XYZ file of C-alpha atoms in Angstrom:
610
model
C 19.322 299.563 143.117
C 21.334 300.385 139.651
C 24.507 298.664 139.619
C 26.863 301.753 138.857
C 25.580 304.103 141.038
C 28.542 305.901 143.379
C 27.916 303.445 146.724
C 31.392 305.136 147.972
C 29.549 307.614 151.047
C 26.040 305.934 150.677
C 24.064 305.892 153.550
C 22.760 302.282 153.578
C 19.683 302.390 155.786
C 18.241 305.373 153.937
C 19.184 304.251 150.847
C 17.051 300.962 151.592
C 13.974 302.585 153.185
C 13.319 304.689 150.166
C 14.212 302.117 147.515
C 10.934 300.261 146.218
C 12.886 297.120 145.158
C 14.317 296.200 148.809
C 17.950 294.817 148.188
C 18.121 292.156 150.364
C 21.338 291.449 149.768
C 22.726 294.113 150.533
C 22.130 293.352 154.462
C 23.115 290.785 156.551
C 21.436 288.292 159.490
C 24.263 289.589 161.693
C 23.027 293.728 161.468
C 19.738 292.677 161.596
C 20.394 290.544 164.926
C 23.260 292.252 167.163
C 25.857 289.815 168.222
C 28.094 290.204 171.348
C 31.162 291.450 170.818
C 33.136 287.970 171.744
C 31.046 286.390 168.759
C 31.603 289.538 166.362
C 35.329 289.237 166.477
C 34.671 285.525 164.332
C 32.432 287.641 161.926
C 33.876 288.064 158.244
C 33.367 291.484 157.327
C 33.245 292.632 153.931
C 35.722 295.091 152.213
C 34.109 298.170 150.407
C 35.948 298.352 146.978
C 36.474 302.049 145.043
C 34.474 303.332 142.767
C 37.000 305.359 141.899
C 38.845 303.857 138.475
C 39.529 306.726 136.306
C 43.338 305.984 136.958
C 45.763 303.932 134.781
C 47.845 303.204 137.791
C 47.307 299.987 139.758
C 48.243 301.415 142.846
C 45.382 304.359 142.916
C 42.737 301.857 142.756
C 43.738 299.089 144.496
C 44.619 300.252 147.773
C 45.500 298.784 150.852
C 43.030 296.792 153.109
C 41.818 298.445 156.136
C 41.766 295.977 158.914
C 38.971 295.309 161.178
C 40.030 296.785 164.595
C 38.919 296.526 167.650
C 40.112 298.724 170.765
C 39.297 295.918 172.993
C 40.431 293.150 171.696
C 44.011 294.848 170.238
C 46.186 293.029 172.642
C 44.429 289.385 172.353
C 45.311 289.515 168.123
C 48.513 291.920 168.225
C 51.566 289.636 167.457
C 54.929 289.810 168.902
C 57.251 292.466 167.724
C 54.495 294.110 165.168
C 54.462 297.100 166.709
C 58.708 297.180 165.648
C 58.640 295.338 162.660
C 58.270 297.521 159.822
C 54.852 296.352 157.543
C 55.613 294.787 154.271
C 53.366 296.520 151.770
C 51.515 294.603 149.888
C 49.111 295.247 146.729
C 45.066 294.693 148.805
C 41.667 295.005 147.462
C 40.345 297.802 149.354
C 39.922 301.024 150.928
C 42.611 302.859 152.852
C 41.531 306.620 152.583
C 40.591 306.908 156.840
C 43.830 305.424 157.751
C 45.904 308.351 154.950
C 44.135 311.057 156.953
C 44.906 310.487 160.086
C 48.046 312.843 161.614
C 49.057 309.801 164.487
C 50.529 306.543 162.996
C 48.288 303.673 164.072
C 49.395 300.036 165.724
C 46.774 297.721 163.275
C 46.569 294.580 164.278
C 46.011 291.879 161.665
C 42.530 290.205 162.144
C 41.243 286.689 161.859
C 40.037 286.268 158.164
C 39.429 283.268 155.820
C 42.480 281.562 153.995
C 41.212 283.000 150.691
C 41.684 286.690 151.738
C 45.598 285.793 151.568
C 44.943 285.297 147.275
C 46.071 289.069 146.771
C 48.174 290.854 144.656
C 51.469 291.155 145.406
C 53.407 294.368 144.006
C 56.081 293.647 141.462
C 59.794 294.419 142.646
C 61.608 296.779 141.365
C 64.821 295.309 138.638
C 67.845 294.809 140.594
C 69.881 293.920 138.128
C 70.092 297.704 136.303
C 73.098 297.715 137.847
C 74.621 294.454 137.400
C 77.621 293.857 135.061
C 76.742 290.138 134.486
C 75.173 288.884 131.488
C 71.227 288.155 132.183
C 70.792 284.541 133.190
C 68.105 283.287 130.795
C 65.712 279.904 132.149
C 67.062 277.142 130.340
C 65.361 275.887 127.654
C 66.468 272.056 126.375
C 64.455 272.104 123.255
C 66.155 275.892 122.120
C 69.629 274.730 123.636
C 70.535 271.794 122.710
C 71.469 270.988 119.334
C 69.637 268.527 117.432
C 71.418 265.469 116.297
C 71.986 267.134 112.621
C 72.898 269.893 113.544
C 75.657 268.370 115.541
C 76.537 266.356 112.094
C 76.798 269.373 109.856
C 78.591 271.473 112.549
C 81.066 268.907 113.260
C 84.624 268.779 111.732
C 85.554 265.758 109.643
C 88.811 264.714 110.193
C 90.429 262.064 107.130
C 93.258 261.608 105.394
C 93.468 261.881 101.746
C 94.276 258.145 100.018
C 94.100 257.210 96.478
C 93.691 253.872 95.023
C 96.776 251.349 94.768
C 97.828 251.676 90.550
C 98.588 248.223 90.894
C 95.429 246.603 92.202
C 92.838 244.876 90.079
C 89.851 247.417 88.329
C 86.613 245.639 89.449
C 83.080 246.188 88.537
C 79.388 245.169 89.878
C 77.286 242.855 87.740
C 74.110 242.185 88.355
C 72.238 239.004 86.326
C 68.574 239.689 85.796
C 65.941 238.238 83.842
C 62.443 236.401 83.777
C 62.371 233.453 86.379
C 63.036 229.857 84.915
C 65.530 231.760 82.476
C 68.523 229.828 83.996
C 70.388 232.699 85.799
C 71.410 231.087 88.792
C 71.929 227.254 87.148
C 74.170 229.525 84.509
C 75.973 231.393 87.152
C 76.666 228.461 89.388
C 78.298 226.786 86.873
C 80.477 229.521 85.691
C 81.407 229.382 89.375
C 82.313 225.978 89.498
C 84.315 226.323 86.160
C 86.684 229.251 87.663
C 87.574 227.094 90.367
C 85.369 229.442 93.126
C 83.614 225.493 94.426
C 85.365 222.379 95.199
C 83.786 218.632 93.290
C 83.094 217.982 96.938
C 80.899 220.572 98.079
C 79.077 220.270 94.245
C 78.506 216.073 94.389
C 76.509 217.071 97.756
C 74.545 219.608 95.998
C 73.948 216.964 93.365
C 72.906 214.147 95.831
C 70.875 217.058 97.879
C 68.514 218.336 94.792
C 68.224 214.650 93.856
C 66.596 213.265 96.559
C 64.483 216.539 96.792
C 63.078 215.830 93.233
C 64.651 218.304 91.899
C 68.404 217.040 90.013
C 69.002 219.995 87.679
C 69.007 222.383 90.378
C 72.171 221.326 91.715
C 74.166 224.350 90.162
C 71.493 227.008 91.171
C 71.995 226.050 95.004
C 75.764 227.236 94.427
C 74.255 230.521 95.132
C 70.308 229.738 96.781
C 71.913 228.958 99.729
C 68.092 229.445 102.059
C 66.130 226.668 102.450
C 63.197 228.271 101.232
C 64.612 229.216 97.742
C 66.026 225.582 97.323
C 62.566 224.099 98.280
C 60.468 226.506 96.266
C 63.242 226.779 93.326
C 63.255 230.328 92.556
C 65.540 233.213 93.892
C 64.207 235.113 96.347
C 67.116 238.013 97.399
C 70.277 239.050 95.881
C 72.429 236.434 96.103
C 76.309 237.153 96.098
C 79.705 236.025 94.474
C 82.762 237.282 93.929
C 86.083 235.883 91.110
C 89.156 236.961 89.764
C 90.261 237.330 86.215
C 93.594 237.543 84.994
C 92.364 240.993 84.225
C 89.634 242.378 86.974
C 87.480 241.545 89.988
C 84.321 240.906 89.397
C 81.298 241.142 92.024
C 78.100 239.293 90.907
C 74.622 240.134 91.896
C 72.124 237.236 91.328
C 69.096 238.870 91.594
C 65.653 237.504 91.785
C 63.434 237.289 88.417
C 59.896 236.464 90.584
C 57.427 239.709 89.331
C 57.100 239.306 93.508
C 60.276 240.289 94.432
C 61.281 243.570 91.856
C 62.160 245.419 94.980
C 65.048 242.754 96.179
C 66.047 243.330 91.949
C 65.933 247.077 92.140
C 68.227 246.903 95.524
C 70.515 244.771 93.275
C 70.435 246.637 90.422
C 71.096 250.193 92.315
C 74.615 248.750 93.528
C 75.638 247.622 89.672
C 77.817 248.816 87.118
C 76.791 246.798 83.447
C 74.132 243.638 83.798
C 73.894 240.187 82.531
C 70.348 240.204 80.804
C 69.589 236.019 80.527
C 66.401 235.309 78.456
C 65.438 231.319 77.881
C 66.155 230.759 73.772
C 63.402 227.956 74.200
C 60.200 228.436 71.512
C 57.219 229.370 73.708
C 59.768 230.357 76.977
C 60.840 233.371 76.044
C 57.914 235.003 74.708
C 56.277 234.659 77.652
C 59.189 236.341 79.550
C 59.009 239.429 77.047
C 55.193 240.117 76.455
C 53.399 242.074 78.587
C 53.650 240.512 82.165
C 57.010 238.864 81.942
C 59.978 240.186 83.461
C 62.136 240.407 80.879
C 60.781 243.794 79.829
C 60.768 245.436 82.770
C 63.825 244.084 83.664
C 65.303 245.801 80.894
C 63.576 249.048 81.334
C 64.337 248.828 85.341
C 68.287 248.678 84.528
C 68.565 251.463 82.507
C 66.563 254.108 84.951
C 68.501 253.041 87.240
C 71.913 254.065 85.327
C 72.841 250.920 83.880
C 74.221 251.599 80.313
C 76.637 248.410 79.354
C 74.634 245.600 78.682
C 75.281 241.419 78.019
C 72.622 239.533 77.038
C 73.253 235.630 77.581
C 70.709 233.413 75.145
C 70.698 230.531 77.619
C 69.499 226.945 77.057
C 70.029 226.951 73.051
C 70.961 223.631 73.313
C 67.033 222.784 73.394
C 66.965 224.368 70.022
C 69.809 222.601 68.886
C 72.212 225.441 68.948
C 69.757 227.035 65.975
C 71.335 230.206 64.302
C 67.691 230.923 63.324
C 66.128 230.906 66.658
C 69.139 233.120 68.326
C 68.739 235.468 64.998
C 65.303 235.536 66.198
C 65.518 236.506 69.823
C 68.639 238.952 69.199
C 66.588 240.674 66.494
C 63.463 240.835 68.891
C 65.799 242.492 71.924
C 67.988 244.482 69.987
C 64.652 246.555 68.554
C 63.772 246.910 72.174
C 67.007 247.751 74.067
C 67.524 250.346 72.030
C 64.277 251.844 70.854
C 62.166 252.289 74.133
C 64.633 251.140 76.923
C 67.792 253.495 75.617
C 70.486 250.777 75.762
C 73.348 252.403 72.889
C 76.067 249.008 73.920
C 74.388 245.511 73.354
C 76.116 242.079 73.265
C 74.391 239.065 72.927
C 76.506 235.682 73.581
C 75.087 232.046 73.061
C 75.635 229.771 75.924
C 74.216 226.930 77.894
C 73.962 226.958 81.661
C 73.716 223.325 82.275
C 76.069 222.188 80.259
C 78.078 224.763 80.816
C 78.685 225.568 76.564
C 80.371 228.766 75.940
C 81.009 230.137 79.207
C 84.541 230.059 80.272
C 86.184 227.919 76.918
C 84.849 228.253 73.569
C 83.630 225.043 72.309
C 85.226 222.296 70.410
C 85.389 221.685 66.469
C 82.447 219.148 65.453
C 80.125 221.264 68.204
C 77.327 222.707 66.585
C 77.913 226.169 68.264
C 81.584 226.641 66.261
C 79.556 226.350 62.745
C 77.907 229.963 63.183
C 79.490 231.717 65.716
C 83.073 233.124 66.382
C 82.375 235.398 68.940
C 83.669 235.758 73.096
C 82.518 233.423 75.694
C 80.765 234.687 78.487
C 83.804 235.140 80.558
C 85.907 237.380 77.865
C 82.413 239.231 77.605
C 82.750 239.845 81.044
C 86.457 240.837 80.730
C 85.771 243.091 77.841
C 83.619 245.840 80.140
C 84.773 248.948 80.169
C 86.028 249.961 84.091
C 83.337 252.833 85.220
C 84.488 256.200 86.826
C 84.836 255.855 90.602
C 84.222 259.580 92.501
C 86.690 258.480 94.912
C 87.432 261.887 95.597
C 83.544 262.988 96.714
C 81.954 263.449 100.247
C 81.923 259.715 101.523
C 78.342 258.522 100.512
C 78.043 254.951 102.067
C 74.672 252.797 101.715
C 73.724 249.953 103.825
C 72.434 247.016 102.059
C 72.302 244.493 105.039
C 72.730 244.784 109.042
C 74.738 241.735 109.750
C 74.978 242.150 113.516
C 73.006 244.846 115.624
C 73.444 245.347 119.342
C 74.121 248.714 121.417
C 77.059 249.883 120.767
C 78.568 247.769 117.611
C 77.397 247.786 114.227
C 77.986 245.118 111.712
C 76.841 245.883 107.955
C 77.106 244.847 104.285
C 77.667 248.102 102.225
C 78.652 249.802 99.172
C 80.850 252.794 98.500
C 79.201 254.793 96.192
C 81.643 257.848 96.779
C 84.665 258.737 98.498
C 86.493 256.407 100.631
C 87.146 254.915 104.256
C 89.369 253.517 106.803
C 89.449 252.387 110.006
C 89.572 255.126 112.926
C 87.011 257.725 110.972
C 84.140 259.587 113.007
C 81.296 259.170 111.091
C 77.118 259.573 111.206
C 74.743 257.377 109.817
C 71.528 259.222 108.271
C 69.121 260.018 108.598
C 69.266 259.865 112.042
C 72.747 261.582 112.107
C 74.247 258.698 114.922
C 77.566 259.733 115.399
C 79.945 256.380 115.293
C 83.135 255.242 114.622
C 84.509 252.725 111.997
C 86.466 249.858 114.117
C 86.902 248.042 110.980
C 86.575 247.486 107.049
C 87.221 245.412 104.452
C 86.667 244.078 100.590
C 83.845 241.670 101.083
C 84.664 238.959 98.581
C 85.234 235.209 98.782
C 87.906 235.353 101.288
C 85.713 237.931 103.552
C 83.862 236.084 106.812
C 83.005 239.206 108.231
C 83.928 242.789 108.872
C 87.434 243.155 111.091
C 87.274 244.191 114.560
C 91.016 245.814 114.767
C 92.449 248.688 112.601
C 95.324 246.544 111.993
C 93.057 243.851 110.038
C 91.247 246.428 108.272
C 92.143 247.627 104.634
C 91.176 251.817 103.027
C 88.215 250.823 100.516
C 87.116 253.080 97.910
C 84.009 254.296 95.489
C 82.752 251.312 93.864
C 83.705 248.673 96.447
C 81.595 245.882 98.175
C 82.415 246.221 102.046
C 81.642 244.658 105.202
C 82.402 247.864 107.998
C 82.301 247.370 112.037
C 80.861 250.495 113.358
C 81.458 251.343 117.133
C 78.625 254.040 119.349
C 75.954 253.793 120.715
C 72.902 252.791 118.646
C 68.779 251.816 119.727
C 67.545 248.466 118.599
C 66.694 247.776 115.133
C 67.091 251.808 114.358
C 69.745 250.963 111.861
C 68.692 249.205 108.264
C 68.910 248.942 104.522
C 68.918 252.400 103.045
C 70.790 254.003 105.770
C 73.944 255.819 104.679
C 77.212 256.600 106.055
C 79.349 260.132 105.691
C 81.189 262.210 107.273
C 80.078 265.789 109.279
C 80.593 269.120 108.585
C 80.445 270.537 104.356
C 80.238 266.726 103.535
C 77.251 266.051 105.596
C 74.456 264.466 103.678
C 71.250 266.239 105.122
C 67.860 264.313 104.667
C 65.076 265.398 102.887
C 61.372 264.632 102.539
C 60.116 266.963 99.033
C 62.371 267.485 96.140
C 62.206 267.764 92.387
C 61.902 265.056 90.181
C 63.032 265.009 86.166
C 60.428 261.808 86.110
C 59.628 259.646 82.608
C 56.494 257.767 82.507
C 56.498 254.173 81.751
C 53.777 252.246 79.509
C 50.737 252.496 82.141
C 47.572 252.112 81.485
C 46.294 255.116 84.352
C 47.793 258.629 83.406
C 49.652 259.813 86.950
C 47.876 263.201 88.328
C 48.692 265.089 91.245
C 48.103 263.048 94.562
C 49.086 259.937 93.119
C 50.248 257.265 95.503
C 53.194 255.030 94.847
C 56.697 253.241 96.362
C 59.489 255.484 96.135
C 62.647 253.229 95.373
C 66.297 254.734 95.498
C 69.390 252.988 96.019
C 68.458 250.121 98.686
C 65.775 252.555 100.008
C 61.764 251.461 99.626
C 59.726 254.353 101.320
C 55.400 255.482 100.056
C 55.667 258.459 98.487
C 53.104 261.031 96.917
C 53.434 262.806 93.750
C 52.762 266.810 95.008
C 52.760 268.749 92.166
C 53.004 268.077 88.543
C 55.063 270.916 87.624
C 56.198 270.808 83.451
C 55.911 268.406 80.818
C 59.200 268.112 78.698
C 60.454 267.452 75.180
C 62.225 264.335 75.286
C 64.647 265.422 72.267
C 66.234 268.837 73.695
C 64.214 269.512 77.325
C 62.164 272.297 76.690
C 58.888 273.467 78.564
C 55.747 271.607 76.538
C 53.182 272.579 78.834
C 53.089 274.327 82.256
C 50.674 272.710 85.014
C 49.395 270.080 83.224
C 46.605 267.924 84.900
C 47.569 264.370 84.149
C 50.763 263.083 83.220
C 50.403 260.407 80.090
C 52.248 256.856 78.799
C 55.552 257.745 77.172
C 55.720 261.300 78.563
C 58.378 263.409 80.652
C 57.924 265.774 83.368
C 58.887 267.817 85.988
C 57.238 266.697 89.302
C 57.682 267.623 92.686
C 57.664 264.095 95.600
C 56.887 263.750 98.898
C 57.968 260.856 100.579
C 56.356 259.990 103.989
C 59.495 260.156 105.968
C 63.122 261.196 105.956
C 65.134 259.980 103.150
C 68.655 259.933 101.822
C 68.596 261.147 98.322
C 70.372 263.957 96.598
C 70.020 265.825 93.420
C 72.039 263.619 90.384
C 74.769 266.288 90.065
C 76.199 265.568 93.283
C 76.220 262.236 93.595
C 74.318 259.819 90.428
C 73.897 257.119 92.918
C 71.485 258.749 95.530
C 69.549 260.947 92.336
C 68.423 258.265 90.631
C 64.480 257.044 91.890
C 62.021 254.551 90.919
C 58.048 254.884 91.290
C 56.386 251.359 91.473
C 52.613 251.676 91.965
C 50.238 248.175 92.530
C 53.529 245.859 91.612
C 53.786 247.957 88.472
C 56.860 250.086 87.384
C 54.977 253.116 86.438
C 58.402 256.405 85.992
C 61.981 256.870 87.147
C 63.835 259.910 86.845
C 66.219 261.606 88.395
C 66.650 264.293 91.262
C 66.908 267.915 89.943
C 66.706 269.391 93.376
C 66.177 268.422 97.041
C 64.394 270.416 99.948
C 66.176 269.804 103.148
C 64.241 269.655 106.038
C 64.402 272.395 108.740
């Protein structure tokens, strides 16, 4: 039997008699074999659906089922009060065109079928609320209604008062002391330490008796500021250590960073938060060109200070006394430098001062008449050098940019860092959010960290209004996960001064001396201010003249040694960088690539994430 054939008025028996191909499906054990009627009121029957589907309406072909009914059996199935209760109607696969035609309304009982015949569909009811004056109540949706924790940040309204610096407090001014390792840096700045009366004879005849019976006697100055175990037993600096003196003229923050080639990023951390740097390089014959050639640190050093916006430089010529105070040999290593600083790394302000760590020659006094040092040289000690810095600009007036350099203290709801001001300024009492996560908190307390400092106040009334430039230690109050807070993190304020994250932006990059030109797709460690995130160069978009900026070449495929470009980043997650216009601190970057400084640049522009 064809499958569309009209089956609506079909006469089944005939239909089946003259068909050659018997359907045997199409008839049932139960008409073949007449039940009684008590046994045919159990039997499903089958409802006869439409042909008819010419219609675009769902209620001409779907029609309501006709019931099974059975005069006989009406009052064992009819239900109690169904012949008063009005029917509700209901969408039904079937036919209904018998029960239309008839002129006397009929009392249907419902009949016993399976649970699936209740799967029908229901008609849709009509829209009551035409005639409603309320506003439509939507579902709620928490991932379209509530407001992300940046969004919150920018939306918010900071709330500060405007300060300004005291006129009569003391200018000071980040120094960080780099250099290859075993040049003397910490031995030379321990002692100029213990000169300016920062540690006691006590505390250094313990140091002295300590490094003796450890084998190592000359160290005794160094572990003024290795204060770890591991750096006094291994004799290098590992992290940045701290220290902090007055002059009759400034204050004067020191950052001892590490010279290892292993620990660059710990240097680069140090070097972000500096204003001028104490280059130290070892005067002795054979020492110091190994720090300069190709594999010392001295080099790098040099060229990591000034992409990272260093621009006053001091170079110390430590341990001449192993020379004997030779004019030649420190004509030989300024000459050396000099053509170097200036030439490839870009440094335009250059003093070199003679010293002596150990002894401690030259670096608070100038020497005596009869020393071989006063025949030659007439020039400041290391302290007056110091002194003589010119006082950076300080965009105390800026959207508050705060960067976390250490977590002191971490629980849920208190915050204890190390930090620097790079813009702006704060006090106790103001609302602020920590990026990129946008926390919201509140600063209990804050103060100068310096020698005096044992950690960051708990009460407004012990706290102090630092500003751009400053060393702090800050008490945050909110509520905070575990270890979601660390180094790189920074601190503003909401609304127009909100620092929004980013993941791609536009680099002005310079290329370094490397041996592999960088293409597109190149993987390397993105360093910025105290941040160290992977990163992937995108899209190489320009190379530049280095003399006036203009286009060279548009798309190139490799980027060479000695070359400038326009390239666009990627980092792999959120990061707190902005272009150099707004604030110089947060657009300057470094690219390190298999423990090899390979560009730096700075930000041109920054793609905030959605």
């Amino acid at each position: 039997m064809a499958r569309h054939r009209h089956v609506a008025n079909m006469d089944y028996e005939e239909e089946l008699e003259s068909d050659d191909d018997r359907d045997y499906f199409g008839k049932s054990y139960e008409e073949d074999n007449s039940l009684d009627k008590a046994s045919a009121q159990y039997i499903y029957q089958r409802n006869r659906v439409s042909s008819t589907r010419a219609s675009n309406s769902v209620d001409e072909y779907i029609h309501e089922e006709e019931d099974y009914y059975d005069d006989e059996h009406d009052e064992m199935f009819e239900m109690d009060g169904s012949a008063k209760s009005k029917p509700k109607k209901n969408f039904q696969i079937g036919s209904s065109s018998k029960g239309s035609s008839s002129t006397k309304p009929s009392k249907p009982a419902p009949a016993v079928v399976p649970a699936i015949q209740q799967l029908r569909i229901s008609e849709q009811k009509p829209n009551q609320r035409q005639s409603s004056k309320s506003p439509v109540r939507l579902t709620p949706n928490l991932s379209s209604h509530k407001l992300s924790a940046l969004e919150t940040a920018v939306a918010a309204n900071p709330i500060f008062k405007t300060r300004e610096r005291p006129k009569e407090s003391k200018d000071s001014i980040n120094i960080v002391v780099v250099g290859h390792v075993d040049a003397g840096k910490s031995t030379l700045m321990g002692h100029l330490l213990y000169q300016l009366g920062c540690v006691d004879q006590k505390t250094l005849n313990r140091y002295k008796q300590e490094s003796a019976r450890t084998g190592k006697s000359s160290f005794f100055y160094a572990w003024i500021l290795d204060d770890t175990e591991e750096e006094r037993s291994r004799g290098v600096t590992m992290d940045i250590a701290r220290a902090c003196f007055e002059t009759e003229k400034r204050k004067i923050n020191v950052l001892d960073a590490p010279g290892h080639k292993d620990f660059i990023p710990n240097m680069i951390t140090g070097a972000s938060q500096s204003d001028a740097a104490l280059l130290v390089v070892n005067a002795t014959r054979g020492e110091f060109e190994t720090g300069f050639e190709n594999g010392g640190q001295t080099r790098e050093h040099a060229l990591l200070l000034r992409s990272l916006g260093v621009t006053h430089l001091i170079v110390a010529v430590n341990k001449l006394d192993t020379v004997e105070w030779g004019k030649n040999r420190f004509d030989e290593v300024k000459a050396i430098l000099e053509t170097f600083l200036k030439r490839q790394a870009g440094f335009s302000k250059i003093l070199f001062v003679p010293v002596s760590g150990l002894s401690g020659d030259n670096l608070t006094k100038h020497v005596q008449d009869g020393h071989l040092l006063k025949t030659w040289y007439n020039g400041p000690t290391l302290i007056e050098a110091l002194e003589a810095l010119p006082s950076p600009e300080r965009p105390e007036n800026m959207p508050l940019r705060i960067v976390i350099n250490d977590v002191l203290k971490s629980t849920n709801n208190v915050l204890s860092l190390s930090a620097k001001i790079e813009a702006g300024h704060v006090e106790a009492g103001d609302k602020v959010f920590l990026m990129p996560r946008a926390d919201p908190a509140t600063v209990k307390g804050v103060c100068v960290d310096d020698a005096n400092a044992s950690g960051p106040p708990n009460t407004a009334s012990a706290s102090e209004i630092c500003f751009a430039g400053d060393q702090i230690l800050i008490s945050l109050s909110g509520s905070f996960e575990n270890d979601s807070v660390t180094s790189g993190y920074v601190i503003c304020r909401g609304g127009t001064d909100c620092l929004v994250p980013c993941k791609k932006f536009t680099v002005r990059l310079v290329v370094f001396d490397i041996s592999v030109p960088i293409i597109r797709g190149t993987k390397a460690e993105l360093f910025a201010h105290s941040l160290c995130v992977p990163c992937t160069i995108t899209q190489l978009k320009c190379t530049l003249n280095k003399a006036n900026g203009e286009v060279l070449k548009e798309k190139p495929r490799c980027l060479p040694k000695n070359s400038t470009a326009l390239v666009q980043i990627e980092a792999d997650s959120l990061v707190n960088l902005e272009s150099y216009s707004k604030c110089k601190a947060l657009g300057r970057v470094t690219l390190r690539s298999n423990g090899q400084t390979i560009a730096a640049g700075i930000i041109d522009q920054v793609e905030t994430s959605s």
